[in-house]
Amino acid sequence: WNVLLSFSGLVALIQLLFLPFFPESPSYLLLQKGDKAGCLKAMKQLWGEGNFHSEFDDLMKEKALTKGIKIMNVLEVLKEPSVYPQLSTMVLLLLSLQLCGLNIFQTANLQESIIPYVSLGVAISELISIIFCSSIIDRFGRRVLLWGGYLLMALILVLLETSLLLSDQFLWMRNCSVILIFLFIIAYGIGP
C-alpha cells in the first residue's frame, strides 16, 4: 500500500525533472507573452517539421478577439464578486468530501486491513465517473449534470446515513455503506 501511494510521488518527480526540457505552450507564448517567433519554434518542437500556418492563424484570431480583455491571475479571480457563489459551492463540496473519508469506513465497522483497498476503489470510481462525465457532458449539458449530480448526492447521503445507523443491527448494511460511498463518488464525478 505504501508503494502504491509513493508511485504518484515518483511520477511527479520524474515530470519535475523533465519539465525544463519541454517548450512552453505555443498558445501561452503567443497570447500571454506576444512572442510570435517563440510560438512557431514551440510548435516545431512539439509537432515536428510541418506547416503550422492554420494553427498559428487560429491563435492570431484568438489573440485579436482577446485583445481588450485583461487576463486575470488567481488572486484577481478570487476577488471577483461574480465567482463567490460558485467558489462557496465548491469549497463546501470539497469540505464535505474531506469529512466523509476513511471515517465512514471505520464507522461502517469494516476491517482495518481492507480499508486501504476500499479507498483505492473509491479513487478508481472517481476516475471512471470523470471519464464518463467527459463523454456525456456535450449531450446533456452542464446544468443537467450539476442538478442531477447534486440530487443524486443528496439522496445517496440520506441512504448512507440510514445504512450507517442500521449497520450495528444488520451486518449486510456495512456492505451497503461501502457501495453507497462508491455511488456518492460517482455522482460527484458525473455532476459537480
JSON list of N, CA and C in Angstrom, two decimals, residues 1-9 116-117:
[
{"chain": "A", "resi": 1, "resn": "TRP", "atom": "N", "xyz": [0.83, -1.19, 0.00]},
{"chain": "A", "resi": 1, "resn": "TRP", "atom": "CA", "xyz": [0.00, 0.00, 0.00]},
{"chain": "A", "resi": 1, "resn": "TRP", "atom": "C", "xyz": [0.87, 1.26, 0.00]},
{"chain": "A", "resi": 2, "resn": "ASN", "atom": "N", "xyz": [1.96, 1.23, 0.77]},
{"chain": "A", "resi": 2, "resn": "ASN", "atom": "CA", "xyz": [2.87, 2.39, 0.78]},
{"chain": "A", "resi": 2, "resn": "ASN", "atom": "C", "xyz": [3.53, 2.59, -0.58]},
{"chain": "A", "resi": 3, "resn": "VAL", "atom": "N", "xyz": [3.87, 1.51, -1.24]},
{"chain": "A", "resi": 3, "resn": "VAL", "atom": "CA", "xyz": [4.47, 1.60, -2.57]},
{"chain": "A", "resi": 3, "resn": "VAL", "atom": "C", "xyz": [3.48, 2.20, -3.55]},
{"chain": "A", "resi": 4, "resn": "LEU", "atom": "N", "xyz": [2.22, 1.80, -3.42]},
{"chain": "A", "resi": 4, "resn": "LEU", "atom": "CA", "xyz": [1.19, 2.31, -4.31]},
{"chain": "A", "resi": 4, "resn": "LEU", "atom": "C", "xyz": [1.02, 3.82, -4.12]},
{"chain": "A", "resi": 5, "resn": "LEU", "atom": "N", "xyz": [1.01, 4.28, -2.89]},
{"chain": "A", "resi": 5, "resn": "LEU", "atom": "CA", "xyz": [0.89, 5.71, -2.63]},
{"chain": "A", "resi": 5, "resn": "LEU", "atom": "C", "xyz": [2.12, 6.48, -3.10]},
{"chain": "A", "resi": 6, "resn": "SER", "atom": "N", "xyz": [3.28, 5.91, -2.94]},
{"chain": "A", "resi": 6, "resn": "SER", "atom": "CA", "xyz": [4.50, 6.62, -3.32]},
{"chain": "A", "resi": 6, "resn": "SER", "atom": "C", "xyz": [4.68, 6.65, -4.84]},
{"chain": "A", "resi": 7, "resn": "PHE", "atom": "N", "xyz": [3.98, 5.80, -5.57]},
{"chain": "A", "resi": 7, "resn": "PHE", "atom": "CA", "xyz": [4.11, 5.77, -7.02]},
{"chain": "A", "resi": 7, "resn": "PHE", "atom": "C", "xyz": [3.73, 7.12, -7.64]},
{"chain": "A", "resi": 8, "resn": "SER", "atom": "N", "xyz": [2.65, 7.76, -7.14]},
{"chain": "A", "resi": 8, "resn": "SER", "atom": "CA", "xyz": [2.26, 9.06, -7.69]},
{"chain": "A", "resi": 8, "resn": "SER", "atom": "C", "xyz": [3.33, 10.11, -7.41]},
{"chain": "A", "resi": 9, "resn": "GLY", "atom": "N", "xyz": [4.00, 10.02, -6.26]},
{"chain": "A", "resi": 9, "resn": "GLY", "atom": "CA", "xyz": [5.10, 10.93, -5.97]},
{"chain": "A", "resi": 9, "resn": "GLY", "atom": "C", "xyz": [6.28, 10.71, -6.90]},
{"chain": "A", "resi": 116, "resn": "PRO", "atom": "N", "xyz": [-7.77, 0.27, 3.12]},
{"chain": "A", "resi": 116, "resn": "PRO", "atom": "CA", "xyz": [-6.97, 0.85, 2.02]},
{"chain": "A", "resi": 116, "resn": "PRO", "atom": "C", "xyz": [-7.45, 0.40, 0.64]},
{"chain": "A", "resi": 117, "resn": "TYR", "atom": "N", "xyz": [-7.92, -0.84, 0.52]},
{"chain": "A", "resi": 117, "resn": "TYR", "atom": "CA", "xyz": [-8.38, -1.32, -0.77]},
{"chain": "A", "resi": 117, "resn": "TYR", "atom": "C", "xyz": [-9.71, -0.68, -1.15]}
]
